[in-house]
PDB file of C-alpha atoms in Angstrom:
ATOM      1  CA  LEU A 384     -69.229 -67.549-110.639  1.00  0.00           C
ATOM      2  CA  ASN A 385     -70.963 -66.539-107.399  1.00  0.00           C
ATOM      3  CA  THR A 386     -74.192 -66.040-109.292  1.00  0.00           C
ATOM      4  CA  LEU A 387     -73.863 -69.566-110.664  1.00  0.00           C
ATOM      5  CA  ASN A 388     -73.200 -70.848-107.124  1.00  0.00           C
ATOM      6  CA  ARG A 389     -69.701 -71.910-108.158  1.00  0.00           C
ATOM      7  CA  LEU A 390     -68.254 -70.519-104.956  1.00  0.00           C
ATOM      8  CA  GLU A 391     -65.138 -72.650-104.775  1.00  0.00           C
ATOM      9  CA  GLU A 392     -64.114 -71.652-108.305  1.00  0.00           C
ATOM     10  CA  ALA A 393     -64.904 -68.012-107.557  1.00  0.00           C
ATOM     11  CA  GLU A 394     -62.735 -68.111-104.462  1.00  0.00           C
ATOM     12  CA  VAL A 395     -59.801 -69.606-106.363  1.00  0.00           C
ATOM     13  CA  ALA A 396     -60.078 -67.040-109.174  1.00  0.00           C
ATOM     14  CA  LEU A 397     -60.443 -64.077-106.814  1.00  0.00           C
ATOM     15  CA  THR A 398     -57.588 -65.221-104.594  1.00  0.00           C
ATOM     16  CA  GLU A 399     -55.362 -65.423-107.652  1.00  0.00           C
ATOM     17  CA  ALA A 400     -56.483 -61.974-108.824  1.00  0.00           C
ATOM     18  CA  ILE A 401     -55.620 -60.527-105.404  1.00  0.00           C
ATOM     19  CA  ARG A 402     -52.251 -62.289-105.434  1.00  0.00           C
ATOM     20  CA  LEU A 403     -51.464 -60.653-108.770  1.00  0.00           C
ATOM     21  CA  MET A 404     -52.969 -57.263-107.868  1.00  0.00           C
ATOM     22  CA  PRO A 405     -53.140 -56.857-104.076  1.00  0.00           C
ATOM     23  CA  ASP A 406     -54.619 -53.359-104.405  1.00  0.00           C
ATOM     24  CA  TYR A 407     -57.604 -54.547-106.466  1.00  0.00           C
ATOM     25  CA  ALA A 408     -60.460 -53.394-104.222  1.00  0.00           C
ATOM     26  CA  ASP A 409     -63.179 -54.927-106.400  1.00  0.00           C
ATOM     27  CA  ALA A 410     -61.581 -58.376-106.138  1.00  0.00           C
ATOM     28  CA  LEU A 411     -61.293 -57.998-102.362  1.00  0.00           C
ATOM     29  CA  SER A 412     -64.941 -57.023-102.116  1.00  0.00           C
ATOM     30  CA  ASN A 413     -66.007 -59.858-104.400  1.00  0.00           C
ATOM     31  CA  LEU A 414     -63.999 -62.324-102.325  1.00  0.00           C
ATOM     32  CA  GLY A 415     -65.880 -60.923 -99.340  1.00  0.00           C
ATOM     33  CA  ASN A 416     -69.120 -61.761-101.142  1.00  0.00           C
ATOM     34  CA  THR A 417     -67.900 -65.281-101.836  1.00  0.00           C
ATOM     35  CA  ARG A 418     -66.822 -65.844 -98.243  1.00  0.00           C
ATOM     36  CA  HIS A 419     -70.151 -64.429 -97.047  1.00  0.00           C
ATOM     37  CA  ASP A 420     -72.021 -66.816 -99.348  1.00  0.00           C
ATOM     38  CA  ARG A 421     -69.958 -69.678 -97.901  1.00  0.00           C
ATOM     39  CA  GLY A 422     -70.881 -68.630 -94.362  1.00  0.00           C
ATOM     40  CA  ASP A 423     -67.459 -67.332 -93.316  1.00  0.00           C
ATOM     41  CA  LEU A 424     -68.651 -63.992 -91.978  1.00  0.00           C
ATOM     42  CA  ASP A 425     -65.431 -62.974 -90.230  1.00  0.00           C
ATOM     43  CA  SER A 426     -63.296 -63.545 -93.307  1.00  0.00           C
ATOM     44  CA  ALA A 427     -65.868 -61.778 -95.473  1.00  0.00           C
ATOM     45  CA  ALA A 428     -65.814 -58.750 -93.163  1.00  0.00           C
ATOM     46  CA  ASN A 429     -62.012 -58.661 -93.294  1.00  0.00           C
ATOM     47  CA  HIS A 430     -62.093 -58.610 -97.099  1.00  0.00           C
ATOM     48  CA  TYR A 431     -64.716 -55.859 -97.165  1.00  0.00           C
ATOM     49  CA  ARG A 432     -62.614 -53.802 -94.749  1.00  0.00           C
ATOM     50  CA  ALA A 433     -59.523 -54.341 -96.889  1.00  0.00           C
ATOM     51  CA  ALA A 434     -61.429 -53.106 -99.947  1.00  0.00           C
ATOM     52  CA  LEU A 435     -62.604 -50.046 -98.013  1.00  0.00           C
ATOM     53  CA  ALA A 436     -59.068 -49.332 -96.826  1.00  0.00           C
ATOM     54  CA  LEU A 437     -58.033 -49.094-100.476  1.00  0.00           C
ATOM     55  CA  ARG A 438     -61.190 -47.333-101.659  1.00  0.00           C
ATOM     56  CA  PRO A 439     -63.207 -45.689 -98.880  1.00  0.00           C
ATOM     57  CA  ASP A 440     -65.954 -44.980-101.436  1.00  0.00           C
ATOM     58  CA  HIS A 441     -66.477 -48.685-102.276  1.00  0.00           C
ATOM     59  CA  VAL A 442     -70.228 -48.899-101.708  1.00  0.00           C
ATOM     60  CA  GLU A 443     -70.444 -52.610-102.488  1.00  0.00           C
ATOM     61  CA  ALA A 444     -67.926 -53.394 -99.716  1.00  0.00           C
ATOM     62  CA  MET A 445     -69.775 -51.112 -97.286  1.00  0.00           C
ATOM     63  CA  ASN A 446     -73.034 -52.806 -98.235  1.00  0.00           C
ATOM     64  CA  GLY A 447     -71.373 -56.169 -97.612  1.00  0.00           C
ATOM     65  CA  LEU A 448     -70.386 -55.064 -94.106  1.00  0.00           C
ATOM     66  CA  GLY A 449     -73.996 -54.053 -93.557  1.00  0.00           C
ATOM     67  CA  ASN A 450     -75.182 -57.474 -94.667  1.00  0.00           C
ATOM     68  CA  ILE A 451     -72.802 -59.196 -92.266  1.00  0.00           C
ATOM     69  CA  ALA A 452     -73.947 -56.990 -89.389  1.00  0.00           C
ATOM     70  CA  ARG A 453     -77.566 -57.793 -90.312  1.00  0.00           C
ATOM     71  CA  ASP A 454     -76.828 -61.516 -90.377  1.00  0.00           C
ATOM     72  CA  LYS A 455     -75.209 -61.271 -86.942  1.00  0.00           C
ATOM     73  CA  GLY A 456     -78.274 -59.451 -85.600  1.00  0.00           C
ATOM     74  CA  GLU A 457     -76.405 -56.151 -85.237  1.00  0.00           C
ATOM     75  CA  LEU A 458     -79.197 -54.182 -86.844  1.00  0.00           C
ATOM     76  CA  ASP A 459     -78.030 -50.723 -85.719  1.00  0.00           C
ATOM     77  CA  VAL A 460     -74.589 -51.348 -87.221  1.00  0.00           C
ATOM     78  CA  ALA A 461     -76.200 -52.673 -90.412  1.00  0.00           C
ATOM     79  CA  ALA A 462     -78.343 -49.548 -90.719  1.00  0.00           C
ATOM     80  CA  GLU A 463     -75.254 -47.339 -90.262  1.00  0.00           C
ATOM     81  CA  CYS A 464     -73.488 -49.197 -93.071  1.00  0.00           C
ATOM     82  CA  TYR A 465     -76.456 -48.903 -95.408  1.00  0.00           C
ATOM     83  CA  ARG A 466     -76.796 -45.185 -94.640  1.00  0.00           C
ATOM     84  CA  ALA A 467     -73.083 -44.746 -95.346  1.00  0.00           C
ATOM     85  CA  CYS A 468     -73.675 -46.358 -98.740  1.00  0.00           C
ATOM     86  CA  LEU A 469     -76.385 -43.828 -99.475  1.00  0.00           C
ATOM     87  CA  GLU A 470     -74.104 -40.958 -98.474  1.00  0.00           C
ATOM     88  CA  LEU A 471     -71.505 -42.274-100.910  1.00  0.00           C
ATOM     89  CA  ARG A 472     -73.980 -43.059-103.662  1.00  0.00           C
ATOM     90  CA  PRO A 473     -77.472 -41.585-103.222  1.00  0.00           C
ATOM     91  CA  GLY A 474     -80.095 -43.863-104.697  1.00  0.00           C
ATOM     92  CA  PHE A 475     -77.971 -47.026-104.284  1.00  0.00           C
ATOM     93  CA  ALA A 476     -80.750 -49.591-104.677  1.00  0.00           C
ATOM     94  CA  LEU A 477     -79.175 -52.380-102.616  1.00  0.00           C
ATOM     95  CA  ALA A 478     -78.801 -50.112 -99.591  1.00  0.00           C
ATOM     96  CA  ILE A 479     -82.340 -48.734 -99.973  1.00  0.00           C
ATOM     97  CA  GLU A 480     -83.773 -52.265-100.143  1.00  0.00           C
ATOM     98  CA  SER A 481     -81.659 -53.384 -97.198  1.00  0.00           C
ATOM     99  CA  LEU A 482     -82.748 -50.438 -95.038  1.00  0.00           C
ATOM    100  CA  ARG A 483     -86.352 -51.160 -95.937  1.00  0.00           C
ATOM    101  CA  GLY A 484     -85.835 -54.794 -94.923  1.00  0.00           C
ATOM    102  CA  LEU A 485     -84.419 -53.704 -91.559  1.00  0.00           C
ATOM    103  CA  GLN A 486     -87.423 -51.466 -90.947  1.00  0.00           C
ATOM    104  CA  GLU A 487     -89.723 -54.424 -91.613  1.00  0.00           C
ATOM    105  CA  ARG A 488     -87.825 -56.515 -89.036  1.00  0.00           C
ATOM    106  CA  THR A 489     -88.072 -53.848 -86.336  1.00  0.00           C
ATOM    107  CA  PRO A 490     -91.324 -53.899 -84.328  1.00  0.00           C
TER     108      PRO A 490
END
């Protein structure tokens, strides 16, 4: 639903999934993505952290935290998150692309 820009529907579905299965790290991370897409960076970060608390190896949640840090201008923190993704999953394309994007932004 996020891909289709149906963010409100995605949020409702993910919230219900989390209500039914509070330990569902993927749903927490996906709700983080939805909240990020809606511009609620603090809530998104909280959902990514919750996913990581359940699954410390959740690279998508760690990547999401990196994206939030990038959007807030915290480029060093973003780079740390992306590097952590690569430690967890070498070759993780999203983290590689994100690190490359940070390098292009740095003079």
